[in-house]
Amino acid sequence: MSVSSSGTADVPAAADIALAYHARTKHSLKRYAVGPETLDWDAQPNPFREFAGSPRLHLPLTSDRLAVSFAEACDATAPVQPLTIDRVALLLELSFGLAAWKELGPDRWALRCNPSSGNLHPTEAYVIAENVPELSDGLHHYVSRDHALEQRCRRGRTSPGEPRLWLALSSIHWREAWKYGERAFRYCQLDLGHAIGAVSYAAAALGWSAHVIDGIDSAQLAALMGLDRADDFAGVETEDADVLLAIVPRDARSRPPTALPSPAKIDDSWKGQANRLDRHPLYRWPVIPEVSTATAGAAQDAVSVPSQCPPLPRRSGARAAELILSRRSAQRFDARFTMDLAAFLHLLDALLPRAAPPWTAWPFAPRLHPLLFVHRVDGLTPGLYALPRNGEAESSLRRALRPDFDWQHVERAADHLPLFRLLPTDSRGVIRTASCHQAIAGDSCFAMAMLAEFTPAVSDHPWRYRQLHWEAGLIGHVLYLEAEAAGLRGTGIGCFFDDSVHEMLGVVAADFQTLYHFTVGRALTDDRITTLAAYPGRTRNEAGDLR
């Protein structure tokens, strides 16, 4: 890859790398993408990063005291909480904290609030604080296992001012590559989208707003997060700086939500040595750092899209914290259960950008469009449906998909909901096969393939390769929580036969590509698995009175 005199990657060369990576990491009916030939589950990498030598601050667990409903969080009507250390702790608890431990025989594993491909959790969260009471100014790393902050960098508080808070997210690619090989970079980006959604919903429950900051360069973000400090990561797995989110009280008027933290200074006090997660890695995947470098950077043309969608009526009175902490990925679905049509239409309506969380966090135009394989929805003919999520997508999809599709608007859908029936058919078998033969794709009430506006966007700006996956993960997170609110369950599917899906839909050119699959239905539970408390010996209501 060539580099310009300014030190930035040459766009055509970088785009070629991103597009080539995507092509080589496609699964097909003839072969899966390159991955490890064997897995030693007893030698799985440590799922928790720590920094030895960093001062620790153990945080209170207060979600039991948060009375805000999921409806209030989604409608952005929750009472605005003060920006204090206890509330920051609650933000982290509901976005990156543990939800439970699970046990089956000798195996024990943690579940977290933010979903992850294979429950491997490559995403790391860092807090950047300025003037937050009882929290030192500077950079802190969140350790979800212990619900604690490690102070990586302490900065002197030079002058009093209003509290400011940012969350910076990174990826440890090896956590996914250990299991998934070359395709792992895709999954890391999907997980980041889920994480953005988790932060947005958690912030909304506190009366705050989360905003993805566009335009910040990867190198600049790495410096803010201390990820460019080679000595602190000597001999261990590195982290990729990905995204910065500003956390702002909803009633804040004194500063723009996209303000950046103060840059690192030469006299800042840094502490901590990153732990090694895998002492005996068996494989290396050089294509992953290559595509990471090619897609580094930042968007330069983010736009705030005016919402044309009315407020979404709420059907659930569940507490936001309870729903967030109880979210799970379904392992099996009841293949006889039929979903209510109103719940189905509500779920799809929640995917349309509007002036409400989590879409208030996303400053980019929608570029992903669900193709729905409907199996069992009461009052809806089984078959293939499309949901274009922006005004221009319908005509583009009509040109890209099979010419014999019907494109009949679903009469019972609201006028603002562009839901079209393309083909009445029993699609259970084909989507099960296309989703790497996984039964959940056919046993669910519906399955979804998310088609992205792909090659032109990535060719114009290679960073879009990351962004498109983030949007897919964000859509997936909406589906997870809205399914829970409807008394159902969802499951994200990252394993699918890419071009078999395209062939099924009639997609010939690479202008559209499927990036993520998702299923929703009524889950069947495995009674052999025991659920344990997320933080044994600690209660989730140690302090605070949050109403």
Coordinates of C-alpha atoms in Angstrom, one line a residue:
M1 CA 0.0 0.0 0.0
S2 CA 1.4 3.4 -1.0
V3 CA 1.6 6.3 1.4
S4 CA 1.3 10.0 0.5
S5 CA 3.8 12.6 1.6
S6 CA 1.5 13.6 4.4
G7 CA 1.7 10.1 5.8
T8 CA -1.9 9.1 5.0
A9 CA -2.7 5.9 3.1
D10 CA -3.3 6.2 -0.7
V11 CA -7.1 5.9 -1.0
P12 CA -7.3 3.6 -4.1
A13 CA -4.7 1.3 -2.8
A14 CA -6.3 1.1 0.7
A15 CA -9.7 0.6 -0.8
D16 CA -8.3 -2.3 -2.9
I17 CA -7.0 -3.9 0.2
A18 CA -10.3 -3.6 2.0
L19 CA -12.3 -4.9 -0.9
A20 CA -9.8 -7.8 -1.4
Y21 CA -10.0 -8.7 2.3
H22 CA -13.8 -8.8 2.1
A23 CA -13.7 -11.1 -0.9
R24 CA -11.1 -13.5 0.5
T25 CA -13.0 -13.8 3.9
K26 CA -16.3 -14.9 2.4
H27 CA -17.6 -18.2 3.4
S28 CA -19.0 -20.4 0.6
L29 CA -20.7 -23.8 0.3
K30 CA -17.4 -25.2 -1.0
R31 CA -15.1 -23.8 1.7
Y32 CA -15.1 -21.6 4.8
A33 CA -12.8 -18.6 5.1
V34 CA -9.3 -19.4 6.3
G35 CA -9.2 -20.1 10.1
P36 CA -7.5 -22.3 12.6
E37 CA -7.5 -26.0 11.9
T38 CA -8.0 -26.8 15.6
L39 CA -9.0 -25.1 18.8
D40 CA -7.8 -25.9 22.3
W41 CA -10.7 -24.6 24.4
D42 CA -8.6 -25.1 27.6
A43 CA -6.1 -22.5 26.2
Q44 CA -8.7 -19.9 25.2
P45 CA -7.3 -16.4 25.5
N46 CA -8.0 -14.4 28.7
P47 CA -11.2 -12.5 28.1
F48 CA -10.2 -9.7 30.4
R49 CA -7.5 -7.1 29.7
E50 CA -5.8 -5.5 32.8
F51 CA -3.0 -3.1 33.3
A52 CA -0.7 -4.1 36.1
G53 CA 0.5 -1.2 38.2
S54 CA -2.5 1.1 37.4
P55 CA -4.3 2.4 40.5
R56 CA -7.8 0.8 40.8
L57 CA -11.1 2.4 41.7
H58 CA -13.9 -0.2 42.5
L59 CA -17.3 1.1 41.4
P60 CA -20.7 0.8 43.0
L61 CA -23.4 -1.4 41.5
T62 CA -26.6 0.5 41.5
S63 CA -28.8 -0.8 38.6
D64 CA -31.4 -2.2 41.0
R65 CA -32.1 1.4 42.1
L66 CA -32.7 2.7 38.5
A67 CA -36.5 2.9 38.1
V68 CA -36.4 4.3 34.6
S69 CA -38.4 2.3 32.1
F70 CA -37.1 1.1 28.7
A71 CA -39.8 3.3 27.1
E72 CA -38.5 6.4 28.9
A73 CA -34.9 5.6 27.8
C74 CA -36.0 5.1 24.1
D75 CA -38.2 8.2 24.1
A76 CA -35.4 10.3 25.7
T77 CA -37.6 11.3 28.6
A78 CA -35.7 9.7 31.5
P79 CA -34.8 12.2 34.3
V80 CA -31.4 13.8 33.7
Q81 CA -28.9 12.4 36.3
P82 CA -25.8 14.5 37.4
L83 CA -22.5 13.5 35.9
T84 CA -20.9 11.9 39.0
I85 CA -18.7 8.9 39.6
D86 CA -21.8 6.8 40.7
R87 CA -23.6 7.6 37.5
V88 CA -20.6 6.9 35.4
A89 CA -20.4 3.5 37.2
L90 CA -24.0 2.8 36.3
L91 CA -23.3 3.8 32.6
L92 CA -20.5 1.2 32.5
E93 CA -22.5 -1.4 34.4
L94 CA -25.3 -1.2 31.8
S95 CA -23.1 -1.0 28.7
F96 CA -20.0 -3.1 29.3
G97 CA -20.6 -4.8 32.7
L98 CA -21.2 -8.4 33.3
A99 CA -24.9 -9.6 33.2
A100 CA -24.3 -13.1 34.7
W101 CA -22.0 -16.1 34.9
K102 CA -23.0 -19.4 33.3
E103 CA -22.0 -22.9 34.2
L104 CA -22.3 -26.2 32.4
G105 CA -20.4 -29.1 34.0
P106 CA -16.8 -27.9 34.5
D107 CA -17.2 -24.9 32.1
R108 CA -17.9 -21.4 33.4
W109 CA -18.1 -18.3 31.3
A110 CA -19.3 -14.7 31.7
L111 CA -22.0 -12.9 29.9
R112 CA -21.9 -9.2 29.3
C113 CA -24.4 -6.5 28.5
N114 CA -22.9 -5.8 25.1
P115 CA -23.2 -8.8 22.7
S116 CA -20.2 -10.3 21.1
S117 CA -19.4 -12.8 18.3
G118 CA -18.7 -16.1 20.0
N119 CA -18.9 -14.3 23.4
L120 CA -15.2 -13.4 22.8
H121 CA -15.5 -9.7 23.5
P122 CA -12.7 -8.0 21.6
T123 CA -14.0 -4.5 22.5
E124 CA -12.3 -2.6 25.3
A125 CA -13.8 0.5 26.9
Y126 CA -11.9 3.5 28.2
V127 CA -13.2 6.5 30.2
I128 CA -11.8 10.0 29.6
A129 CA -12.9 12.3 32.3
E130 CA -12.6 16.0 33.0
N131 CA -14.0 17.6 36.2
V132 CA -16.2 14.6 37.1
P133 CA -16.6 14.7 40.9
E134 CA -14.6 12.0 42.7
L135 CA -13.0 10.8 39.4
S136 CA -9.5 11.9 38.6
D137 CA -9.0 13.8 35.3
G138 CA -7.5 11.6 32.7
L139 CA -7.8 8.2 31.1
H140 CA -9.2 5.1 32.8
H141 CA -9.6 1.5 31.6
Y142 CA -12.8 -0.4 32.5
V143 CA -12.3 -4.0 33.8
S144 CA -15.8 -5.5 33.4
R145 CA -14.9 -8.7 35.5
D146 CA -14.4 -6.6 38.6
H147 CA -16.5 -3.5 37.7
A148 CA -13.5 -1.3 38.3
L149 CA -11.6 1.5 36.6
E150 CA -7.8 1.4 36.2
Q151 CA -6.2 4.8 36.0
R152 CA -4.0 4.7 32.9
C153 CA -3.2 8.4 32.8
R154 CA -3.6 11.1 35.5
R155 CA -3.8 14.7 34.3
G156 CA -3.8 17.7 36.6
R157 CA -7.1 19.6 36.9
T158 CA -5.9 22.9 35.7
S159 CA -9.2 24.9 36.2
P160 CA -12.7 24.2 37.4
G161 CA -15.4 23.7 34.9
E162 CA -18.4 21.6 34.0
P163 CA -18.0 17.8 34.1
R164 CA -17.1 16.2 30.7
L165 CA -17.1 12.6 29.8
W166 CA -16.1 10.5 26.8
L167 CA -16.0 6.7 26.2
A168 CA -13.2 5.5 23.8
L169 CA -13.5 2.0 22.3
S170 CA -10.8 -0.3 21.0
S171 CA -10.5 -3.8 19.6
I172 CA -8.2 -6.6 20.4
H173 CA -8.3 -8.5 17.1
W174 CA -6.7 -11.6 18.5
R175 CA -9.7 -12.4 20.8
E176 CA -11.7 -13.1 17.7
A177 CA -8.9 -14.3 15.4
W178 CA -8.0 -17.1 17.9
K179 CA -11.3 -18.8 17.0
Y180 CA -12.4 -17.3 13.6
G181 CA -9.1 -16.7 11.8
E182 CA -9.1 -14.2 8.9
R183 CA -12.8 -13.3 9.1
A184 CA -12.3 -12.0 12.7
F185 CA -11.8 -8.4 11.7
R186 CA -15.3 -8.4 10.4
Y187 CA -16.6 -9.6 13.8
C188 CA -14.6 -7.1 15.7
Q189 CA -16.3 -4.3 13.7
L190 CA -19.8 -5.8 14.3
D191 CA -19.1 -6.0 18.0
L192 CA -18.2 -2.3 18.0
G193 CA -21.6 -1.5 16.5
H194 CA -23.3 -3.5 19.3
A195 CA -21.1 -1.6 21.8
I196 CA -22.2 1.8 20.4
G197 CA -25.8 0.7 20.8
A198 CA -25.2 -0.5 24.3
V199 CA -23.6 2.9 25.3
S200 CA -26.5 4.8 23.7
Y201 CA -29.2 2.9 25.5
A202 CA -27.4 3.0 28.8
A203 CA -26.8 6.8 28.5
A204 CA -30.4 7.4 27.6
A205 CA -31.5 5.6 30.8
L206 CA -29.6 8.2 32.7
G207 CA -31.0 11.1 30.8
W208 CA -27.8 11.5 28.8
S209 CA -27.0 11.3 25.1
A210 CA -24.1 9.5 23.5
H211 CA -22.6 10.9 20.2
V212 CA -20.1 9.2 17.9
I213 CA -17.5 11.8 17.2
D214 CA -16.7 11.8 13.5
G215 CA -13.5 13.2 11.9
I216 CA -11.1 12.1 14.6
D217 CA -8.1 10.4 13.1
S218 CA -7.2 6.9 14.2
A219 CA -3.7 8.0 15.2
Q220 CA -5.1 10.9 17.2
L221 CA -7.5 8.6 19.0
A222 CA -4.7 6.0 19.7
A223 CA -2.7 8.8 21.4
L224 CA -5.7 9.8 23.5
M225 CA -6.1 6.2 24.6
G226 CA -2.5 5.5 25.2
L227 CA -2.6 2.7 22.6
D228 CA 0.5 4.1 20.9
R229 CA 2.7 3.6 24.0
A230 CA 4.7 0.6 22.7
D231 CA 6.4 -0.1 26.0
D232 CA 3.0 -0.5 27.8
F233 CA 2.1 -3.2 25.3
A234 CA 5.5 -4.9 24.9
G235 CA 5.1 -8.6 24.1
V236 CA 1.3 -8.6 24.4
E237 CA -1.7 -8.3 22.0
T238 CA -2.1 -4.8 20.7
E239 CA -5.4 -2.8 20.6
D240 CA -6.9 -1.0 17.6
A241 CA -8.3 2.5 18.3
D242 CA -11.8 2.6 16.9
V243 CA -14.3 5.2 18.0
L244 CA -14.8 8.0 20.5
L245 CA -18.2 8.8 22.0
A246 CA -19.1 12.0 23.8
I247 CA -21.5 11.5 26.7
V248 CA -23.6 14.6 27.3
P249 CA -26.5 15.3 29.7
R250 CA -29.6 15.7 27.6
D251 CA -30.2 19.2 28.8
A252 CA -26.6 20.4 28.2
R253 CA -26.5 23.7 26.2
S254 CA -23.0 25.1 26.9
R255 CA -20.9 23.0 24.6
P256 CA -21.3 21.0 21.4
P257 CA -21.5 17.2 21.9
T258 CA -18.6 16.6 19.5
A259 CA -16.0 18.5 21.6
L260 CA -12.7 16.5 21.9
P261 CA -10.9 15.7 25.2
S262 CA -7.8 17.7 26.0
P263 CA -4.8 16.1 24.2
A264 CA -2.1 14.2 26.1
K265 CA 0.7 16.3 27.5
I266 CA 4.3 15.5 27.9
D267 CA 4.1 15.7 31.7
D268 CA 1.0 13.4 32.1
S269 CA 1.5 10.6 34.5
W270 CA 1.1 7.2 32.8
K271 CA 0.9 3.9 34.7
G272 CA 0.2 0.3 33.9
Q273 CA 1.4 -2.6 31.8
A274 CA -1.0 -4.5 29.6
N275 CA -1.4 -8.2 30.4
R276 CA -0.8 -11.0 27.9
L277 CA -4.0 -12.7 26.9
D278 CA -2.7 -15.8 25.0
R279 CA 0.7 -17.2 26.0
H280 CA 0.8 -19.8 23.2
P281 CA -0.8 -18.5 20.0
L282 CA -0.8 -21.2 17.4
Y283 CA -1.6 -19.1 14.3
R284 CA -1.0 -15.7 12.8
W285 CA -3.2 -13.9 10.4
P286 CA -1.2 -11.0 8.7
V287 CA -4.2 -10.0 6.6
I288 CA -5.9 -8.6 9.7
P289 CA -3.3 -5.9 10.5
E290 CA -3.1 -5.2 6.8
V291 CA -6.9 -4.4 6.5
S292 CA -6.8 -2.6 9.8
T293 CA -4.1 -0.2 8.5
A294 CA -5.9 0.2 5.2
T295 CA -9.2 1.1 6.9
A296 CA -7.8 3.4 9.6
G297 CA -8.7 7.0 9.5
A298 CA -12.0 8.8 10.0
A299 CA -15.1 9.8 8.1
Q300 CA -15.0 13.3 6.5
D301 CA -18.6 13.6 5.4
A302 CA -20.8 12.6 8.3
V303 CA -24.3 14.1 8.1
S304 CA -27.1 14.4 10.5
V305 CA -30.1 13.1 8.7
P306 CA -33.4 14.9 9.7
S307 CA -35.8 12.4 11.0
Q308 CA -39.0 11.9 9.0
C309 CA -40.3 9.2 11.3
P310 CA -42.9 9.9 14.0
P311 CA -42.2 8.9 17.6
L312 CA -42.3 5.1 18.1
P313 CA -45.2 4.0 20.4
R314 CA -43.9 1.9 23.3
R315 CA -45.4 -1.5 24.1
S316 CA -43.3 -2.5 27.1
G317 CA -43.2 -1.1 30.6
A318 CA -40.1 -3.1 31.7
R319 CA -37.4 -1.3 33.6
A320 CA -34.5 -0.4 31.3
A321 CA -31.9 -1.9 33.6
E322 CA -33.7 -5.1 34.0
L323 CA -34.2 -5.5 30.3
I324 CA -30.6 -4.6 29.4
L325 CA -29.2 -7.0 32.0
S326 CA -31.5 -9.9 31.0
R327 CA -30.7 -9.7 27.3
R328 CA -29.4 -13.0 26.0
S329 CA -28.7 -14.6 22.6
A330 CA -31.1 -17.4 21.9
Q331 CA -29.4 -20.8 21.3
R332 CA -32.5 -22.5 20.0
F333 CA -36.0 -21.3 18.9
D334 CA -39.4 -22.8 19.1
A335 CA -40.1 -23.7 15.5
R336 CA -43.9 -23.8 16.1
F337 CA -44.3 -20.3 17.6
T338 CA -45.9 -17.6 15.6
M339 CA -45.0 -13.9 16.2
D340 CA -47.6 -11.2 16.6
L341 CA -47.8 -8.9 13.5
A342 CA -47.9 -5.7 15.6
A343 CA -44.7 -6.8 17.4
F344 CA -43.0 -7.5 14.1
L345 CA -43.9 -4.2 12.6
H346 CA -42.8 -2.4 15.8
L347 CA -39.4 -4.2 15.6
L348 CA -38.9 -3.0 12.1
D349 CA -40.1 0.5 12.8
A350 CA -37.4 0.7 15.5
L351 CA -34.7 0.2 12.9
L352 CA -35.6 3.4 11.1
P353 CA -33.4 6.4 12.0
R354 CA -35.2 8.9 14.1
A355 CA -34.6 11.5 16.8
A356 CA -34.3 8.9 19.6
P357 CA -31.7 6.6 21.0
P358 CA -29.7 4.8 19.7
W359 CA -30.0 6.7 16.4
T360 CA -29.1 10.0 18.1
A361 CA -25.7 8.6 18.6
W362 CA -25.1 7.9 14.9
P363 CA -24.2 10.9 12.8
F364 CA -24.2 9.0 9.4
A365 CA -26.7 8.4 6.7
P366 CA -28.2 4.9 6.8
R367 CA -26.5 2.6 4.4
L368 CA -27.8 -0.8 5.5
H369 CA -31.1 -2.3 4.4
P370 CA -32.7 -5.5 5.9
L371 CA -33.9 -8.3 3.6
L372 CA -36.3 -10.3 5.7
F373 CA -37.1 -14.0 5.5
V374 CA -40.4 -14.2 7.2
H375 CA -41.4 -17.7 8.5
R376 CA -44.1 -17.3 11.1
V377 CA -45.7 -13.8 11.6
D378 CA -49.4 -13.8 12.3
G379 CA -51.3 -12.2 9.3
L380 CA -48.2 -12.0 7.1
T381 CA -47.6 -14.2 4.1
P382 CA -44.3 -16.2 4.6
G383 CA -41.7 -15.0 2.1
L384 CA -39.0 -12.5 1.4
Y385 CA -39.4 -8.8 2.3
A386 CA -37.3 -5.7 2.0
L387 CA -37.0 -2.7 4.3
P388 CA -35.1 0.2 2.5
R389 CA -33.9 2.5 5.3
N390 CA -33.4 5.7 3.3
G391 CA -35.3 7.4 0.5
E392 CA -32.9 6.5 -2.3
A393 CA -32.4 2.9 -1.4
E394 CA -35.6 1.5 -2.8
S395 CA -34.8 2.4 -6.4
S396 CA -31.2 1.2 -5.9
L397 CA -32.4 -2.1 -4.5
R398 CA -34.9 -2.6 -7.2
R399 CA -32.1 -2.3 -9.8
A400 CA -29.7 -4.6 -7.8
L401 CA -32.1 -7.4 -6.9
R402 CA -34.0 -9.9 -9.0
P403 CA -36.2 -8.3 -11.6
D404 CA -39.1 -10.7 -10.9
F405 CA -39.6 -9.5 -7.3
D406 CA -43.1 -8.1 -6.6
W407 CA -42.2 -5.0 -4.5
Q408 CA -45.7 -5.0 -3.0
H409 CA -46.0 -2.5 0.0
V410 CA -47.4 -4.3 3.1
E411 CA -50.8 -2.7 3.6
R412 CA -50.8 -3.1 7.4
A413 CA -47.5 -1.3 7.7
A414 CA -47.6 2.4 8.7
D415 CA -47.2 4.9 5.8
H416 CA -43.7 5.8 7.0
L417 CA -42.6 2.2 7.2
P418 CA -41.3 1.1 3.7
L419 CA -41.9 -2.6 4.0
F420 CA -42.2 -4.4 0.7
R421 CA -43.0 -8.1 0.0
L422 CA -40.7 -9.3 -2.7
L423 CA -41.6 -13.0 -3.0
P424 CA -44.2 -15.2 -1.2
T425 CA -42.3 -18.4 -0.4
D426 CA -41.2 -20.9 2.3
S427 CA -37.7 -19.7 2.9
R428 CA -36.8 -21.7 6.0
G429 CA -34.6 -24.2 4.3
V430 CA -32.7 -21.8 2.0
I431 CA -31.9 -19.3 4.8
R432 CA -30.9 -22.1 7.1
T433 CA -28.5 -23.4 4.5
A434 CA -27.2 -19.9 3.6
S435 CA -26.6 -19.2 7.3
C436 CA -23.9 -21.9 7.6
H437 CA -26.6 -24.6 8.1
Q438 CA -27.7 -23.1 11.5
A439 CA -31.1 -24.2 12.6
I440 CA -31.9 -21.0 14.3
A441 CA -32.2 -19.2 10.9
G442 CA -35.1 -21.4 9.9
D443 CA -36.7 -22.1 13.3
S444 CA -37.0 -18.4 14.2
C445 CA -40.1 -16.3 13.4
F446 CA -38.0 -14.4 10.9
A447 CA -34.4 -14.1 9.8
M448 CA -32.7 -11.1 8.3
A449 CA -29.8 -10.4 6.0
M450 CA -28.4 -6.8 6.2
L451 CA -27.5 -5.6 2.7
A452 CA -25.0 -2.7 2.7
E453 CA -24.3 -0.1 0.1
F454 CA -20.8 -1.4 -0.3
T455 CA -18.2 -1.0 -3.1
P456 CA -18.8 2.7 -4.0
A457 CA -18.8 3.7 -0.4
V458 CA -15.6 1.7 0.5
S459 CA -13.8 2.8 -2.7
D460 CA -14.5 6.4 -1.9
H461 CA -13.4 6.1 1.7
P462 CA -11.9 2.8 3.0
W463 CA -12.8 3.7 6.6
R464 CA -16.4 3.1 5.5
Y465 CA -15.6 -0.7 5.6
R466 CA -15.5 -0.4 9.4
Q467 CA -18.4 2.0 9.5
L468 CA -20.7 -0.3 7.5
H469 CA -20.1 -3.1 10.0
W470 CA -20.7 -0.8 12.9
E471 CA -24.1 0.2 11.5
A472 CA -24.9 -3.5 11.1
G473 CA -24.0 -4.2 14.7
L474 CA -26.0 -1.2 15.8
I475 CA -29.1 -2.5 14.0
G476 CA -28.5 -5.9 15.6
H477 CA -28.4 -4.3 19.1
V478 CA -31.8 -2.6 18.4
L479 CA -33.2 -6.0 17.5
Y480 CA -31.8 -7.6 20.6
L481 CA -33.4 -5.1 23.0
E482 CA -36.6 -4.7 21.2
A483 CA -37.0 -8.4 20.9
E484 CA -36.5 -8.7 24.7
A485 CA -39.1 -5.9 25.2
A486 CA -41.6 -8.0 23.1
G487 CA -41.0 -11.1 25.2
L488 CA -38.9 -12.7 22.5
R489 CA -35.2 -13.3 21.9
G490 CA -32.7 -12.5 19.1
T491 CA -29.5 -14.0 17.9
G492 CA -26.8 -12.4 15.7
I493 CA -25.3 -14.6 13.0
G494 CA -21.9 -13.8 11.6
C495 CA -21.4 -17.0 9.7
F496 CA -23.2 -17.1 6.4
F497 CA -22.3 -18.0 2.8
D498 CA -22.0 -14.5 1.4
D499 CA -22.3 -15.1 -2.3
S500 CA -25.0 -17.8 -1.9
V501 CA -27.1 -15.1 -0.3
H502 CA -26.3 -12.7 -3.1
E503 CA -27.3 -15.3 -5.7
M504 CA -30.5 -16.0 -3.9
L505 CA -31.4 -12.3 -4.0
G506 CA -30.1 -11.7 -7.6
V507 CA -27.2 -9.5 -6.5
V508 CA -24.6 -9.7 -9.2
A509 CA -22.4 -6.7 -8.8
A510 CA -20.7 -5.8 -5.5
D511 CA -22.5 -2.6 -5.1
F512 CA -24.5 -4.3 -2.3
Q513 CA -23.1 -6.9 0.1
T514 CA -24.6 -8.8 3.0
L515 CA -22.7 -8.0 6.2
Y516 CA -24.7 -9.6 9.1
H517 CA -27.6 -11.9 9.7
F518 CA -30.0 -11.9 12.6
T519 CA -32.9 -14.0 13.8
V520 CA -35.8 -13.3 16.2
G521 CA -38.2 -15.8 17.8
R522 CA -39.3 -17.5 21.0
A523 CA -36.2 -19.0 22.7
L524 CA -36.0 -22.5 24.1
T525 CA -33.8 -22.6 27.2
D526 CA -31.3 -25.2 28.2
D527 CA -32.1 -26.3 31.8
R528 CA -28.7 -27.9 32.1
I529 CA -27.0 -24.5 32.2
T530 CA -26.8 -22.8 35.6
T531 CA -27.1 -19.0 35.9
L532 CA -24.9 -17.3 38.6
A533 CA -24.7 -13.8 39.8
A534 CA -22.6 -11.4 37.7
Y535 CA -20.6 -10.1 40.7
P536 CA -20.7 -12.8 43.5
G537 CA -20.5 -11.3 46.9
R538 CA -21.6 -7.9 45.7
T539 CA -25.2 -6.6 45.3
R540 CA -26.3 -4.4 42.4
N541 CA -27.7 -1.8 44.8
E542 CA -24.7 -0.9 47.0
A543 CA -25.3 2.8 46.8
G544 CA -27.4 5.5 45.2
D545 CA -31.1 6.4 44.8
L546 CA -31.7 6.7 41.1
R547 CA -35.3 7.5 40.0

